[in-house]
């Protein structure tokens, strides 16, 4: 399925989403690696087979093998750490914050791409997974590295649109069975 086919699959009531999908992917100030890494990591995080089957091959075609793997590693790492840190944050006992996490995150040492790109992808996935602690940590790291707010917002704008596309298409597939 192409990007045009994915947009066409969206129902008429989601016309704004169609347009937002077009602009989020087609009209961005992000570099191609930042864009397609964000698209891939968030498509994975959304867990929509339709979205991932469409956007995964497009991302592969637009990323180096290293960046393709790094975006997938960002999604995998955040699938684990977002749940962990969100749970820690939501618990009313602050003592959990002082305990050792005990989670391996070796990819942090060398993600295989520019560290800022990897952080951007992790921020986008953290937006989908609603981990405020992770969002703050990745935003701080990006800002400390000189990344502007507009670039950071672009990543979570893409995440929001891809998430909405996934939710809408999955709902339509179930409602139209």
Short mmCIF file of C-alpha atoms in Angstrom, two decimals:
data_model
loop_
_atom_site.label_atom_id
_atom_site.label_comp_id
_atom_site.label_asym_id
_atom_site.label_seq_id
_atom_site.Cartn_x
_atom_site.Cartn_y
_atom_site.Cartn_z
CA UNK A 1 0.00 0.00 0.00
CA UNK A 2 1.29 3.47 -0.83
CA UNK A 3 0.95 6.63 1.24
CA UNK A 4 -1.79 7.76 -1.14
CA UNK A 5 -3.61 4.47 -0.63
CA UNK A 6 -3.29 4.86 3.15
CA UNK A 7 -4.79 8.34 2.94
CA UNK A 8 -7.56 7.06 0.67
CA UNK A 9 -8.34 4.30 3.17
CA UNK A 10 -9.21 6.92 5.76
CA UNK A 11 -12.98 7.50 5.94
CA UNK A 12 -14.55 10.73 4.74
CA UNK A 13 -15.21 11.88 8.31
CA UNK A 14 -11.41 11.96 8.77
CA UNK A 15 -10.68 14.35 5.89
CA UNK A 16 -8.67 16.61 8.21
CA UNK A 17 -6.58 13.59 9.19
CA UNK A 18 -5.91 12.86 5.51
CA UNK A 19 -4.65 16.39 5.03
CA UNK A 20 -2.63 16.30 8.24
CA UNK A 21 -1.01 13.02 7.21
CA UNK A 22 -0.09 14.57 3.89
CA UNK A 23 1.42 17.69 5.49
CA UNK A 24 3.12 15.88 8.38
CA UNK A 25 5.04 13.63 6.01
CA UNK A 26 5.17 15.82 2.93
CA UNK A 27 5.79 19.30 4.33
CA UNK A 28 8.33 19.19 7.11
CA UNK A 29 11.53 20.97 8.08
CA UNK A 30 12.98 17.71 9.43
CA UNK A 31 15.83 16.08 7.55
CA UNK A 32 14.84 12.95 5.60
CA UNK A 33 16.49 10.77 8.26
CA UNK A 34 14.70 12.58 11.09
CA UNK A 35 11.38 12.40 9.24
CA UNK A 36 11.46 8.75 8.20
CA UNK A 37 12.95 7.59 11.50
CA UNK A 38 10.12 9.39 13.32
CA UNK A 39 7.58 7.88 10.92
CA UNK A 40 8.93 4.35 11.41
CA UNK A 41 9.32 4.53 15.20
CA UNK A 42 5.84 5.96 15.67
CA UNK A 43 4.26 3.54 13.18
CA UNK A 44 5.68 0.72 15.30
CA UNK A 45 4.44 2.35 18.51
CA UNK A 46 0.91 2.76 17.14
CA UNK A 47 0.64 -1.04 16.70
CA UNK A 48 -1.58 -0.77 13.64
CA UNK A 49 -0.77 -3.45 11.07
CA UNK A 50 -2.24 -1.32 8.28
CA UNK A 51 -0.10 1.70 9.17
CA UNK A 52 3.07 -0.30 9.74
CA UNK A 53 2.66 -2.32 6.51
CA UNK A 54 2.36 0.94 4.61
CA UNK A 55 4.85 3.20 6.34
CA UNK A 56 7.48 0.57 7.19
CA UNK A 57 8.55 -0.08 3.57
CA UNK A 58 8.48 3.67 2.80
CA UNK A 59 10.76 4.29 5.78
CA UNK A 60 13.10 1.48 4.72
CA UNK A 61 13.37 3.02 1.25
CA UNK A 62 14.23 6.43 2.72
CA UNK A 63 16.62 5.40 5.51
CA UNK A 64 20.06 3.87 5.57
CA UNK A 65 20.15 0.35 7.01
CA UNK A 66 21.71 1.81 10.20
CA UNK A 67 18.98 4.44 10.58
CA UNK A 68 16.25 1.88 9.85
CA UNK A 69 17.60 -0.33 12.64
CA UNK A 70 18.10 2.64 14.98
CA UNK A 71 14.49 3.80 14.56
CA UNK A 72 13.28 0.29 15.33
CA UNK A 73 15.54 0.17 18.39
CA UNK A 74 14.11 3.51 19.58
CA UNK A 75 10.58 2.08 19.35
CA UNK A 76 11.60 -1.12 21.15
CA UNK A 77 13.44 0.70 23.91
CA UNK A 78 10.55 3.09 24.50
CA UNK A 79 8.01 0.25 24.54
CA UNK A 80 9.82 -0.90 27.67
CA UNK A 81 11.03 2.29 29.33
CA UNK A 82 7.85 4.31 28.75
CA UNK A 83 5.80 1.76 30.65
CA UNK A 84 8.38 1.48 33.41
CA UNK A 85 8.88 5.21 33.96
CA UNK A 86 5.19 6.05 33.55
CA UNK A 87 4.29 3.45 36.20
CA UNK A 88 7.01 4.76 38.52
CA UNK A 89 5.71 8.28 38.06
CA UNK A 90 2.06 7.36 38.58
CA UNK A 91 2.65 5.47 41.80
CA UNK A 92 2.11 7.69 44.80
CA UNK A 93 5.11 6.22 46.66
CA UNK A 94 8.21 8.26 45.66
CA UNK A 95 10.42 5.46 46.97
CA UNK A 96 10.15 3.65 43.62
CA UNK A 97 12.05 6.52 42.03
CA UNK A 98 15.04 5.75 44.23
CA UNK A 99 15.20 2.06 43.31
CA UNK A 100 17.52 0.77 40.61
CA UNK A 101 15.61 0.28 37.36
CA UNK A 102 17.41 -2.92 36.41
CA UNK A 103 16.63 -2.46 32.71
CA UNK A 104 19.30 -2.84 30.05
CA UNK A 105 19.50 0.03 27.56
CA UNK A 106 22.82 -0.57 25.81
CA UNK A 107 21.58 1.14 22.64
CA UNK A 108 22.00 4.46 24.45
CA UNK A 109 25.77 4.06 24.15
CA UNK A 110 25.78 3.91 20.36
CA UNK A 111 22.42 4.08 18.59
CA UNK A 112 24.07 3.89 15.15
CA UNK A 113 22.87 7.37 14.10
CA UNK A 114 23.23 10.92 15.36
CA UNK A 115 22.23 10.93 19.01
CA UNK A 116 19.84 13.84 18.42
CA UNK A 117 17.94 11.88 15.76
CA UNK A 118 17.59 8.91 18.10
CA UNK A 119 16.41 11.21 20.92
CA UNK A 120 13.86 12.78 18.55
CA UNK A 121 12.47 9.35 17.67
CA UNK A 122 12.30 8.36 21.34
CA UNK A 123 10.49 11.60 22.16
CA UNK A 124 7.91 10.92 19.42
CA UNK A 125 7.27 7.39 20.69
CA UNK A 126 7.07 8.69 24.27
CA UNK A 127 4.33 11.08 23.12
CA UNK A 128 2.29 8.16 21.79
CA UNK A 129 2.92 6.14 24.96
CA UNK A 130 2.04 9.15 27.16
CA UNK A 131 5.12 9.00 29.36
CA UNK A 132 5.54 12.53 30.70
CA UNK A 133 8.77 11.73 32.51
CA UNK A 134 10.28 10.37 29.29
CA UNK A 135 8.99 13.29 27.23
CA UNK A 136 10.63 15.73 29.64
CA UNK A 137 13.91 13.81 29.64
CA UNK A 138 14.13 13.55 25.85
CA UNK A 139 13.07 17.17 25.36
CA UNK A 140 15.76 18.33 27.80
CA UNK A 141 18.41 16.25 26.02
CA UNK A 142 17.37 17.63 22.63
CA UNK A 143 17.29 21.24 23.84
CA UNK A 144 20.71 20.80 25.50
CA UNK A 145 22.03 19.55 22.15
CA UNK A 146 20.75 22.71 20.45
CA UNK A 147 17.58 21.33 18.85
CA UNK A 148 14.90 24.02 18.58
CA UNK A 149 11.34 23.74 19.82
CA UNK A 150 9.94 23.74 16.29
CA UNK A 151 11.89 20.58 15.41
CA UNK A 152 10.80 18.88 18.63
CA UNK A 153 7.17 19.84 18.04
CA UNK A 154 7.40 18.54 14.47
CA UNK A 155 8.30 15.10 15.84
CA UNK A 156 5.32 14.90 18.16
CA UNK A 157 3.05 16.38 15.47
CA UNK A 158 4.04 13.46 13.22
CA UNK A 159 3.45 11.07 16.13
CA UNK A 160 -0.03 12.52 16.71
CA UNK A 161 -1.05 12.19 13.07
CA UNK A 162 0.30 8.66 12.65
CA UNK A 163 -1.36 7.63 15.90
CA UNK A 164 -4.69 9.07 14.76
CA UNK A 165 -4.40 7.31 11.39
CA UNK A 166 -3.72 3.99 13.10
CA UNK A 167 -6.59 4.34 15.56
CA UNK A 168 -9.02 5.44 12.87
CA UNK A 169 -8.10 2.69 10.40
CA UNK A 170 -8.19 -0.02 13.06
CA UNK A 171 -11.59 1.18 14.28
CA UNK A 172 -12.92 1.21 10.72
CA UNK A 173 -11.67 -2.32 10.06
CA UNK A 174 -13.49 -3.58 13.17
CA UNK A 175 -16.68 -1.61 12.60
CA UNK A 176 -16.92 -2.74 8.99
CA UNK A 177 -16.38 -6.47 9.55
#
